[in-house]
PDB file of C-alpha atoms in Angstrom:
ATOM      1  CA  GLU A  14     163.607 105.561 130.131  1.00 58.00           C
ATOM      2  CA  THR A  15     160.895 103.656 131.914  1.00 72.00           C
ATOM      3  CA  GLY A  16     160.781 101.290 134.864  1.00 93.00           C
ATOM      4  CA  VAL A  17     163.989 100.340 136.622  1.00 96.00           C
ATOM      5  CA  THR A  18     167.335 100.586 134.848  1.00 96.00           C
ATOM      6  CA  GLN A  19     170.709  99.226 135.902  1.00 97.00           C
ATOM      7  CA  THR A  20     174.222  99.877 134.636  1.00 97.00           C
ATOM      8  CA  PRO A  21     176.450  98.263 133.713  1.00 97.00           C
ATOM      9  CA  ARG A  22     174.728  95.100 132.530  1.00 96.00           C
ATOM     10  CA  HIS A  23     177.935  93.097 132.721  1.00 97.00           C
ATOM     11  CA  LEU A  24     181.037  93.677 134.826  1.00 97.00           C
ATOM     12  CA  VAL A  25     184.264  91.741 135.182  1.00 96.00           C
ATOM     13  CA  MET A  26     186.573  92.879 137.942  1.00 94.00           C
ATOM     14  CA  GLY A  27     189.652  91.689 139.757  1.00 91.00           C
ATOM     15  CA  MET A  28     189.710  91.192 143.498  1.00 90.00           C
ATOM     16  CA  THR A  29     191.658  94.416 144.048  1.00 89.00           C
ATOM     17  CA  ASN A  30     189.443  96.645 141.897  1.00 90.00           C
ATOM     18  CA  LYS A  31     186.857  99.177 143.003  1.00 94.00           C
ATOM     19  CA  LYS A  32     183.697  99.534 140.949  1.00 96.00           C
ATOM     20  CA  SER A  33     180.127 100.761 141.390  1.00 97.00           C
ATOM     21  CA  LEU A  34     176.765  99.499 140.234  1.00 98.00           C
ATOM     22  CA  LYS A  35     174.037 102.010 139.483  1.00 98.00           C
ATOM     23  CA  CYS A  36     170.280 101.691 139.647  1.00 98.00           C
ATOM     24  CA  GLU A  37     167.659 104.249 138.695  1.00 97.00           C
ATOM     25  CA  GLN A  38     163.899 103.982 138.994  1.00 97.00           C
ATOM     26  CA  HIS A  39     161.499 106.154 136.995  1.00 94.00           C
ATOM     27  CA  LEU A  40     158.336 105.027 138.812  1.00 93.00           C
ATOM     28  CA  GLY A  41     158.139 107.543 141.652  1.00 92.00           C
ATOM     29  CA  HIS A  42     158.575 104.810 144.258  1.00 92.00           C
ATOM     30  CA  ASN A  43     159.820 105.435 147.793  1.00 91.00           C
ATOM     31  CA  ALA A  44     161.682 102.188 148.493  1.00 92.00           C
ATOM     32  CA  MET A  45     164.666 100.626 146.719  1.00 94.00           C
ATOM     33  CA  TYR A  46     166.399  97.276 147.182  1.00 95.00           C
ATOM     34  CA  TRP A  47     169.574  95.407 146.293  1.00 97.00           C
ATOM     35  CA  TYR A  48     169.427  91.634 145.812  1.00 97.00           C
ATOM     36  CA  LYS A  49     172.037  89.003 145.007  1.00 96.00           C
ATOM     37  CA  GLN A  50     170.899  86.174 142.737  1.00 94.00           C
ATOM     38  CA  SER A  51     173.002  83.015 142.525  1.00 92.00           C
ATOM     39  CA  ALA A  52     172.154  79.865 140.611  1.00 86.00           C
ATOM     40  CA  LYS A  53     169.651  77.583 142.333  1.00 83.00           C
ATOM     41  CA  LYS A  54     169.442  79.829 145.399  1.00 88.00           C
ATOM     42  CA  PRO A  55     166.655  82.166 146.520  1.00 89.00           C
ATOM     43  CA  LEU A  56     167.114  85.844 145.865  1.00 91.00           C
ATOM     44  CA  GLU A  57     169.122  87.199 148.775  1.00 93.00           C
ATOM     45  CA  LEU A  58     168.005  90.580 150.035  1.00 93.00           C
ATOM     46  CA  MET A  59     171.072  92.716 150.743  1.00 96.00           C
ATOM     47  CA  PHE A  60     169.897  96.257 151.493  1.00 95.00           C
ATOM     48  CA  VAL A  61     166.650  98.207 151.717  1.00 92.00           C
ATOM     49  CA  TYR A  62     166.228 101.957 151.508  1.00 93.00           C
ATOM     50  CA  ASN A  63     162.991 103.754 152.296  1.00 89.00           C
ATOM     51  CA  PHE A  64     162.834 107.490 151.528  1.00 87.00           C
ATOM     52  CA  LYS A  65     166.660 107.491 151.198  1.00 87.00           C
ATOM     53  CA  GLU A  66     167.159 105.972 154.659  1.00 89.00           C
ATOM     54  CA  GLN A  67     168.655 102.504 155.000  1.00 89.00           C
ATOM     55  CA  THR A  68     166.133 100.325 156.812  1.00 86.00           C
ATOM     56  CA  GLU A  69     167.754  96.947 156.349  1.00 85.00           C
ATOM     57  CA  ASN A  70     171.241  95.486 156.025  1.00 87.00           C
ATOM     58  CA  ASN A  71     171.130  91.714 155.928  1.00 86.00           C
ATOM     59  CA  SER A  72     174.559  91.074 157.420  1.00 89.00           C
ATOM     60  CA  VAL A  73     176.218  91.984 154.146  1.00 95.00           C
ATOM     61  CA  PRO A  74     180.050  92.077 154.193  1.00 95.00           C
ATOM     62  CA  SER A  75     181.527  95.559 154.311  1.00 95.00           C
ATOM     63  CA  ARG A  76     183.137  95.073 150.882  1.00 96.00           C
ATOM     64  CA  PHE A  77     179.634  95.955 149.603  1.00 97.00           C
ATOM     65  CA  SER A  78     178.723  99.563 150.375  1.00 96.00           C
ATOM     66  CA  PRO A  79     175.330 100.986 149.339  1.00 97.00           C
ATOM     67  CA  GLU A  80     174.507 104.611 148.698  1.00 97.00           C
ATOM     68  CA  CYS A  81     171.107 106.203 148.132  1.00 96.00           C
ATOM     69  CA  PRO A  82     171.382 109.928 147.349  1.00 95.00           C
ATOM     70  CA  ASN A  83     167.655 110.267 146.591  1.00 93.00           C
ATOM     71  CA  SER A  84     164.578 108.083 146.181  1.00 91.00           C
ATOM     72  CA  SER A  85     165.280 107.515 142.480  1.00 95.00           C
ATOM     73  CA  HIS A  86     168.929 106.434 142.592  1.00 97.00           C
ATOM     74  CA  LEU A  87     170.726 103.614 144.304  1.00 97.00           C
ATOM     75  CA  PHE A  88     174.376 102.617 144.086  1.00 98.00           C
ATOM     76  CA  LEU A  89     176.333  99.597 145.219  1.00 98.00           C
ATOM     77  CA  HIS A  90     180.035 100.301 145.681  1.00 98.00           C
ATOM     78  CA  LEU A  91     182.269  97.257 145.419  1.00 97.00           C
ATOM     79  CA  HIS A  92     185.841  96.808 146.653  1.00 94.00           C
ATOM     80  CA  THR A  93     188.161  93.864 147.313  1.00 94.00           C
ATOM     81  CA  LEU A  94     185.524  91.353 146.270  1.00 94.00           C
ATOM     82  CA  GLN A  95     185.931  87.578 146.359  1.00 95.00           C
ATOM     83  CA  PRO A  96     185.234  85.093 143.542  1.00 95.00           C
ATOM     84  CA  GLU A  97     182.170  83.828 145.466  1.00 95.00           C
ATOM     85  CA  ASP A  98     180.654  87.292 145.047  1.00 96.00           C
ATOM     86  CA  SER A  99     180.182  86.545 141.354  1.00 96.00           C
ATOM     87  CA  ALA A 100     176.421  86.646 140.774  1.00 96.00           C
ATOM     88  CA  LEU A 101     173.574  88.625 139.234  1.00 96.00           C
ATOM     89  CA  TYR A 102     172.868  91.757 141.265  1.00 97.00           C
ATOM     90  CA  LEU A 103     169.292  92.934 140.969  1.00 97.00           C
ATOM     91  CA  CYS A 104     167.859  96.284 141.942  1.00 97.00           C
ATOM     92  CA  ALA A 105     164.165  96.734 142.679  1.00 96.00           C
ATOM     93  CA  SER A 106     161.792  99.469 143.780  1.00 95.00           C
ATOM     94  CA  SER A 107     158.373  99.586 145.387  1.00 92.00           C
ATOM     95  CA  GLN A 108     155.691 101.982 146.502  1.00 88.00           C
ATOM     96  CA  ASP A 109     154.869 100.829 149.980  1.00 71.00           C
ATOM     97  CA  ARG A 110     152.004 103.133 150.812  1.00 68.00           C
ATOM     98  CA  GLY A 111     148.705 102.966 148.993  1.00 63.00           C
ATOM     99  CA  SER A 112     149.684  99.977 146.897  1.00 66.00           C
ATOM    100  CA  GLY A 113     146.945  97.537 145.954  1.00 77.00           C
ATOM    101  CA  ARG A 114     149.510  94.754 146.147  1.00 86.00           C
ATOM    102  CA  PRO A 115     151.601  95.315 149.292  1.00 83.00           C
ATOM    103  CA  GLY A 116     155.227  94.438 148.769  1.00 85.00           C
ATOM    104  CA  GLU A 117     155.086  94.346 144.979  1.00 91.00           C
ATOM    105  CA  GLN A 118     158.511  95.141 143.624  1.00 94.00           C
ATOM    106  CA  TYR A 119     159.625  96.193 140.176  1.00 95.00           C
ATOM    107  CA  PHE A 120     162.981  94.831 139.122  1.00 96.00           C
ATOM    108  CA  GLY A 121     165.770  96.028 136.919  1.00 96.00           C
ATOM    109  CA  PRO A 122     167.508  93.648 134.481  1.00 94.00           C
ATOM    110  CA  GLY A 123     170.473  93.179 136.785  1.00 96.00           C
ATOM    111  CA  THR A 124     174.248  93.445 136.559  1.00 97.00           C
ATOM    112  CA  ARG A 125     176.067  90.177 135.853  1.00 96.00           C
ATOM    113  CA  LEU A 126     179.201  90.446 137.992  1.00 97.00           C
ATOM    114  CA  THR A 127     182.220  88.201 137.571  1.00 96.00           C
ATOM    115  CA  VAL A 128     185.077  88.478 140.051  1.00 95.00           C
ATOM    116  CA  THR A 129     188.362  87.038 138.805  1.00 93.00           C
TER     117      THR A 129
ATOM    118  CA  GLY B  13     161.541  81.297 160.590  1.00 68.00           C
ATOM    119  CA  GLN B  14     160.651  82.213 157.046  1.00 78.00           C
ATOM    120  CA  ASN B  15     160.843  79.487 154.429  1.00 89.00           C
ATOM    121  CA  ILE B  16     159.662  79.127 150.838  1.00 95.00           C
ATOM    122  CA  ASP B  17     159.911  75.814 148.968  1.00 95.00           C
ATOM    123  CA  GLN B  18     159.442  75.188 145.263  1.00 96.00           C
ATOM    124  CA  PRO B  19     160.975  72.683 142.842  1.00 96.00           C
ATOM    125  CA  THR B  20     164.185  73.874 141.233  1.00 94.00           C
ATOM    126  CA  GLU B  21     163.507  72.477 137.767  1.00 96.00           C
ATOM    127  CA  MET B  22     160.594  71.180 135.697  1.00 97.00           C
ATOM    128  CA  THR B  23     160.171  70.067 132.101  1.00 98.00           C
ATOM    129  CA  ALA B  24     156.959  70.123 130.079  1.00 97.00           C
ATOM    130  CA  THR B  25     155.810  69.756 126.493  1.00 97.00           C
ATOM    131  CA  GLU B  26     154.547  72.513 124.224  1.00 98.00           C
ATOM    132  CA  GLY B  27     150.749  72.690 124.336  1.00 97.00           C
ATOM    133  CA  ALA B  28     150.508  70.882 127.667  1.00 98.00           C
ATOM    134  CA  ILE B  29     149.579  72.120 131.161  1.00 98.00           C
ATOM    135  CA  VAL B  30     152.089  72.457 133.986  1.00 98.00           C
ATOM    136  CA  GLN B  31     151.578  73.195 137.678  1.00 98.00           C
ATOM    137  CA  ILE B  32     154.367  74.717 139.767  1.00 98.00           C
ATOM    138  CA  ASN B  33     153.868  74.317 143.507  1.00 98.00           C
ATOM    139  CA  CYS B  34     155.074  76.553 146.299  1.00 98.00           C
ATOM    140  CA  THR B  35     154.821  75.999 150.048  1.00 98.00           C
ATOM    141  CA  TYR B  36     155.675  78.614 152.615  1.00 96.00           C
ATOM    142  CA  GLN B  37     156.067  79.329 156.309  1.00 94.00           C
ATOM    143  CA  THR B  38     156.129  83.009 157.193  1.00 88.00           C
ATOM    144  CA  SER B  39     154.839  85.459 159.763  1.00 85.00           C
ATOM    145  CA  GLY B  40     153.047  88.691 158.890  1.00 85.00           C
ATOM    146  CA  PHE B  41     151.683  87.258 155.624  1.00 90.00           C
ATOM    147  CA  ASN B  42     150.574  90.000 153.246  1.00 89.00           C
ATOM    148  CA  GLY B  43     150.066  88.093 150.019  1.00 94.00           C
ATOM    149  CA  LEU B  44     151.906  85.841 147.595  1.00 96.00           C
ATOM    150  CA  PHE B  45     153.445  86.807 144.283  1.00 97.00           C
ATOM    151  CA  TRP B  46     154.559  84.865 141.249  1.00 98.00           C
ATOM    152  CA  TYR B  47     157.198  86.422 139.025  1.00 97.00           C
ATOM    153  CA  GLN B  48     158.527  85.236 135.671  1.00 97.00           C
ATOM    154  CA  GLN B  49     162.209  85.674 134.861  1.00 95.00           C
ATOM    155  CA  HIS B  50     163.681  84.930 131.443  1.00 94.00           C
ATOM    156  CA  ALA B  51     167.412  84.327 131.330  1.00 90.00           C
ATOM    157  CA  GLY B  52     169.346  87.578 131.582  1.00 85.00           C
ATOM    158  CA  GLU B  53     166.226  89.648 132.178  1.00 89.00           C
ATOM    159  CA  ALA B  54     164.380  91.272 135.075  1.00 92.00           C
ATOM    160  CA  PRO B  55     161.791  89.313 137.038  1.00 94.00           C
ATOM    161  CA  THR B  56     158.347  90.515 135.934  1.00 95.00           C
ATOM    162  CA  PHE B  57     155.048  90.336 137.807  1.00 95.00           C
ATOM    163  CA  LEU B  58     152.682  87.490 136.909  1.00 96.00           C
ATOM    164  CA  SER B  59     150.142  87.230 139.715  1.00 96.00           C
ATOM    165  CA  TYR B  60     149.221  88.176 143.268  1.00 96.00           C
ATOM    166  CA  ASN B  61     146.996  86.282 145.717  1.00 97.00           C
ATOM    167  CA  VAL B  62     146.050  87.472 149.178  1.00 95.00           C
ATOM    168  CA  LEU B  63     142.750  85.632 149.650  1.00 96.00           C
ATOM    169  CA  ASP B  64     142.173  81.907 149.282  1.00 97.00           C
ATOM    170  CA  GLY B  65     141.159  80.717 145.859  1.00 97.00           C
ATOM    171  CA  LEU B  66     142.040  80.843 142.221  1.00 97.00           C
ATOM    172  CA  GLU B  67     142.998  83.925 140.214  1.00 95.00           C
ATOM    173  CA  GLU B  68     142.851  83.442 136.462  1.00 95.00           C
ATOM    174  CA  LYS B  69     144.566  85.624 133.903  1.00 92.00           C
ATOM    175  CA  GLY B  70     144.588  84.241 130.385  1.00 95.00           C
ATOM    176  CA  ARG B  71     146.734  81.114 130.147  1.00 97.00           C
ATOM    177  CA  PHE B  72     148.074  81.619 133.671  1.00 97.00           C
ATOM    178  CA  SER B  73     146.249  80.949 136.942  1.00 97.00           C
ATOM    179  CA  SER B  74     147.432  81.131 140.535  1.00 98.00           C
ATOM    180  CA  PHE B  75     145.929  79.463 143.580  1.00 98.00           C
ATOM    181  CA  LEU B  76     146.354  80.159 147.284  1.00 98.00           C
ATOM    182  CA  SER B  77     145.458  78.291 150.457  1.00 98.00           C
ATOM    183  CA  ARG B  78     146.554  80.326 153.466  1.00 96.00           C
ATOM    184  CA  SER B  79     145.627  77.624 155.990  1.00 95.00           C
ATOM    185  CA  LYS B  80     147.902  75.139 154.199  1.00 96.00           C
ATOM    186  CA  GLY B  81     150.667  77.616 153.366  1.00 96.00           C
ATOM    187  CA  TYR B  82     150.389  76.523 149.753  1.00 97.00           C
ATOM    188  CA  SER B  83     150.184  78.094 146.330  1.00 98.00           C
ATOM    189  CA  TYR B  84     150.498  76.929 142.773  1.00 98.00           C
ATOM    190  CA  LEU B  85     150.952  78.535 139.392  1.00 98.00           C
ATOM    191  CA  LEU B  86     149.157  76.828 136.519  1.00 98.00           C
ATOM    192  CA  LEU B  87     150.294  77.411 132.955  1.00 98.00           C
ATOM    193  CA  LYS B  88     148.027  76.183 130.176  1.00 97.00           C
ATOM    194  CA  GLU B  89     148.654  75.711 126.445  1.00 98.00           C
ATOM    195  CA  LEU B  90     152.370  75.950 127.006  1.00 98.00           C
ATOM    196  CA  GLN B  91     154.429  77.834 124.467  1.00 98.00           C
ATOM    197  CA  MET B  92     158.173  77.758 123.902  1.00 97.00           C
ATOM    198  CA  LYS B  93     158.408  81.336 125.152  1.00 97.00           C
ATOM    199  CA  ASP B  94     157.158  80.151 128.564  1.00 98.00           C
ATOM    200  CA  SER B  95     160.597  78.621 129.172  1.00 98.00           C
ATOM    201  CA  ALA B  96     161.793  80.732 132.096  1.00 97.00           C
ATOM    202  CA  SER B  97     162.306  80.713 135.831  1.00 96.00           C
ATOM    203  CA  TYR B  98     159.165  81.167 137.956  1.00 98.00           C
ATOM    204  CA  LEU B  99     159.715  82.789 141.328  1.00 97.00           C
ATOM    205  CA  CYS B 100     157.339  82.332 144.253  1.00 97.00           C
ATOM    206  CA  ALA B 101     157.574  85.189 146.755  1.00 96.00           C
ATOM    207  CA  VAL B 102     155.675  85.890 149.960  1.00 95.00           C
ATOM    208  CA  SER B 103     155.042  89.457 151.053  1.00 92.00           C
ATOM    209  CA  ALA B 104     155.509  89.926 154.782  1.00 88.00           C
ATOM    210  CA  TRP B 105     155.446  93.038 156.908  1.00 81.00           C
ATOM    211  CA  GLY B 106     159.014  93.716 158.065  1.00 71.00           C
ATOM    212  CA  GLY B 107     158.383  96.549 160.509  1.00 71.00           C
ATOM    213  CA  ALA B 108     159.331  99.428 158.216  1.00 69.00           C
ATOM    214  CA  THR B 109     158.382  98.077 154.799  1.00 73.00           C
ATOM    215  CA  ASN B 110     156.810  95.012 153.278  1.00 79.00           C
ATOM    216  CA  LYS B 111     159.484  92.474 152.394  1.00 86.00           C
ATOM    217  CA  LEU B 112     159.436  89.842 149.694  1.00 91.00           C
ATOM    218  CA  ILE B 113     160.790  86.434 150.704  1.00 92.00           C
ATOM    219  CA  PHE B 114     161.686  84.375 147.662  1.00 94.00           C
ATOM    220  CA  GLY B 115     161.931  80.709 146.884  1.00 93.00           C
ATOM    221  CA  THR B 116     164.740  79.324 144.736  1.00 93.00           C
ATOM    222  CA  GLY B 117     162.703  79.764 141.576  1.00 94.00           C
ATOM    223  CA  THR B 118     161.565  76.917 139.322  1.00 96.00           C
ATOM    224  CA  LEU B 119     163.354  76.711 136.000  1.00 96.00           C
ATOM    225  CA  LEU B 120     160.775  75.509 133.472  1.00 98.00           C
ATOM    226  CA  ALA B 121     161.949  74.056 130.182  1.00 98.00           C
ATOM    227  CA  VAL B 122     159.258  73.732 127.508  1.00 98.00           C
ATOM    228  CA  GLN B 123     160.137  71.154 124.879  1.00 97.00           C
ATOM    229  CA  PRO B 124     158.650  70.786 121.377  1.00 95.00           C
TER     230      PRO B 124
END
């Protein structure tokens, strides 16, 4: 596997379900991110982890719970979601130190989430 | 505040040239990225500008004017496979890491 992978690629869940999204990066990066992408809206940054420590939480509702056990893996645990949470959830990683292009992020293909 | 503006949709003809504009207002500017995103796929890196001027890479070029808070992506000799969303993103220092602030993306449709 190379780059950034995400599973599952598609997920349909009811409002009472609990599910988890998984992201793995094979690039040796130190930072990982969760974004929400909705049609005709900018990517919304949800969470940032740097060396496994959460450095940013952009006022995300508690029904989204991130977990970063190590610098290569990132999870997003979902419970009691709302239909408006339906979106593409993108994971990204970056190497903040010593990068020739500060801030450059490498993205996974995303999980298309539908909440019914 | 931080703000990135780009058109949400554009249409162009195969073989033609198209310019996608992006204006921004941010603090702690650390460069500007353009990403390409095909439907259902990951955004992929196209270009990075940190100094004023034009960066050319094959059929794609990107321009930056920091004083005007303005960038554009120029696509030449358009091909059908260039139909995608083009994301403008500004890199800004966020205190602990560099953050990317994104525009809405411009959905480009290339027609025969």
